[in-house]
Amino acid sequence: MNNPIPYGRQHITDEDIAAVVDVLRSPYLTQGPAIGQFEQAFADYIGARYAVAVANGTAALHLCCLALGVTEGTKVITTPITFSASANCVRYCGGEVYFADIDPETILLDVKAVRALLEQHPKGTFSGIIPVDFAGYPVDMAAFRELADEYGLWLLEDSCHAPGGSFTDQHGVVHRCGDSSLADLAIFSFHPVKHIAAGEGGMITTNDEELYKHLLRLRTHGITSKPEQLLEPSPGGWYMELQVLGYNYRLTDMQAALGLSQLNRVDAMMERRRELAARYDAAFVGTSVQTIVPPAGVGHAYHLYVVQVSDRKGLYDFLRARNIYAQVHYIPVHTMPYYRQFGWKSGDFPNAERYYNQCVSLPMFPTLTNEEQDYVIASVLEFINAAN
Ligand SMILES: *Cc1c(COP(=O)(O)O)cnc(C)c1O
């Protein structure tokens, strides 16, 4: 293969380009109609009542933490195997990040480990949990909801990897990732490497009207001009009121149009991701390449296709030399220099660290061809067989 094969790649069609150009010719480049259309279509797709489009997934996390009341000293629990923004958002508000170990079967935050952490502290110590649908594997939010209710915690689901994913609860009810049927809030990203590309972009979903209204205000500086929301009498048509300290975290209409256009193809793209995953699964059966195959009832969204091997660096370098740009997701967040200053260290979470030492994300994106994938598979197997 002459062209490098990345682990993920966006797909932009002529329709996508036309949708963006339409906005460029319209009167609104930002705060126009494309935002509301994208929000409505996304909320419908995810199955949430409300959606708030924002500048990126990290801004979405930040606004959620603000809306949930994270402030100086607020203690929040998340997973070490995630993109660092899932933890950083707590720090933006002055809160304290606690980690708990992962379940080695699913690589998701282990609800049992979270329970153990909660039991080690007096009730009322912690305020919330941020579970992450890592790689697209849906978190069992029913289990987290039960725990959260027991301890009076909020739940913020980081669904950046999982639009279109779902899990089935013990009553047979299907919950879509980020539908906020069990979480208080959920967030998504439209970075080009994610399922839906908008250049940059993010979305918050919720079923809670109060949180929804608060988020709309926080997204636009904390300023409102809506008559029914004013705290003080309006002196005239120009009046707007700064009510809380908000941010400019808006999405532009160009980005919303691109996201909306991509959303029209999302089912076909998901089908292709699942097809590619099934081909990888089948190719690695009976080899020493460890895969994560979810049980029935789990609708994996396959943002990433992760394998675990004993010589991870060897495989990574071997693939690189063959023009396959695999990636590692993620270096455990608690081992990062920034988080070590708070006392976290290597050795704290053995499951996360063992996983990290063995993991590689193989190419996974809808336009990956069977031929390219066969080349990736043959390369992995060649490396594995040579090592044995
Ligand atoms: C991508 C990502 C984010 C951040 O999204 P941006 O749009 O890049 O800011 C947060 N959490 C997870 C799990 C992600 O993968």
PDB file of C-alpha atoms and ligand atoms in Angstrom, residues 55-59 61 82-86 132-134 158-161 187-191 193-194 200-202 303 330, ligand 1:
ATOM      1  CA  ALA A  55     -17.898  24.633  19.713  1.00  0.00           C
ATOM      2  CA  ASN A  56     -16.372  21.208  20.455  1.00  0.00           C
ATOM      3  CA  GLY A  57     -16.690  18.187  22.727  1.00  0.00           C
ATOM      4  CA  THR A  58     -14.422  19.707  25.353  1.00  0.00           C
ATOM      5  CA  ALA A  59     -16.582  22.844  25.548  1.00  0.00           C
ATOM      6  CA  LEU A  61     -17.919  18.828  28.902  1.00  0.00           C
ATOM      7  CA  THR A  82     -10.298   8.133  28.062  1.00  0.00           C
ATOM      8  CA  PHE A  83      -9.271  11.278  26.277  1.00  0.00           C
ATOM      9  CA  SER A  84      -8.016  13.666  28.936  1.00  0.00           C
ATOM     10  CA  ALA A  85     -10.857  16.158  28.338  1.00  0.00           C
ATOM     11  CA  SER A  86     -13.227  13.802  30.220  1.00  0.00           C
ATOM     12  CA  VAL A 132     -17.191   7.118  28.950  1.00  0.00           C
ATOM     13  CA  ASP A 133     -18.484   4.875  26.135  1.00  0.00           C
ATOM     14  CA  PHE A 134     -14.873   4.070  25.315  1.00  0.00           C
ATOM     15  CA  ASP A 158     -19.136  11.078  27.615  1.00  0.00           C
ATOM     16  CA  SER A 159     -20.562   9.542  24.426  1.00  0.00           C
ATOM     17  CA  CYS A 160     -17.992  11.015  22.032  1.00  0.00           C
ATOM     18  CA  HIS A 161     -17.188   7.517  20.766  1.00  0.00           C
ATOM     19  CA  ILE A 187     -21.929  14.887  25.294  1.00  0.00           C
ATOM     20  CA  PHE A 188     -20.618  14.224  21.779  1.00  0.00           C
ATOM     21  CA  SER A 189     -17.783  15.520  19.579  1.00  0.00           C
ATOM     22  CA  PHE A 190     -17.706  16.270  15.850  1.00  0.00           C
ATOM     23  CA  HIS A 191     -13.936  16.276  15.508  1.00  0.00           C
ATOM     24  CA  VAL A 193     -11.936  11.504  13.576  1.00  0.00           C
ATOM     25  CA  LYS A 194     -15.312  10.866  15.274  1.00  0.00           C
ATOM     26  CA  GLU A 200     -14.782  21.071  15.178  1.00  0.00           C
ATOM     27  CA  GLY A 201     -18.025  20.780  17.064  1.00  0.00           C
ATOM     28  CA  GLY A 202     -19.812  19.240  19.993  1.00  0.00           C
ATOM     29  CA  HIS A 303     -15.358   4.489  16.953  1.00  0.00           C
ATOM     30  CA  TYR A 330      -5.235   5.946  25.630  1.00  0.00           C
TER      31      TYR A 330
HETATM   32  C1  LIG B   1     -12.808  13.621  21.218  1.00  0.00           C
HETATM   33  C2  LIG B   1     -13.158  13.422  22.628  1.00  0.00           C
HETATM   34  C3  LIG B   1     -13.422  14.480  23.498  1.00  0.00           C
HETATM   35  C4  LIG B   1     -13.223  15.916  23.129  1.00  0.00           C
HETATM   36  O1  LIG B   1     -13.847  16.299  21.981  1.00  0.00           O
HETATM   37  P1  LIG B   1     -13.284  17.565  21.133  1.00  0.00           P
HETATM   38  O2  LIG B   1     -14.392  17.851  20.183  1.00  0.00           O
HETATM   39  O3  LIG B   1     -12.042  17.094  20.458  1.00  0.00           O
HETATM   40  O4  LIG B   1     -13.034  18.672  22.093  1.00  0.00           O
HETATM   41  C5  LIG B   1     -13.825  14.183  24.784  1.00  0.00           C
HETATM   42  N1  LIG B   1     -13.946  12.915  25.206  1.00  0.00           N
HETATM   43  C6  LIG B   1     -13.669  11.867  24.416  1.00  0.00           C
HETATM   44  C7  LIG B   1     -13.830  10.484  24.944  1.00  0.00           C
HETATM   45  C8  LIG B   1     -13.256  12.090  23.100  1.00  0.00           C
HETATM   46  O5  LIG B   1     -12.949  11.048  22.325  1.00  0.00           O
END
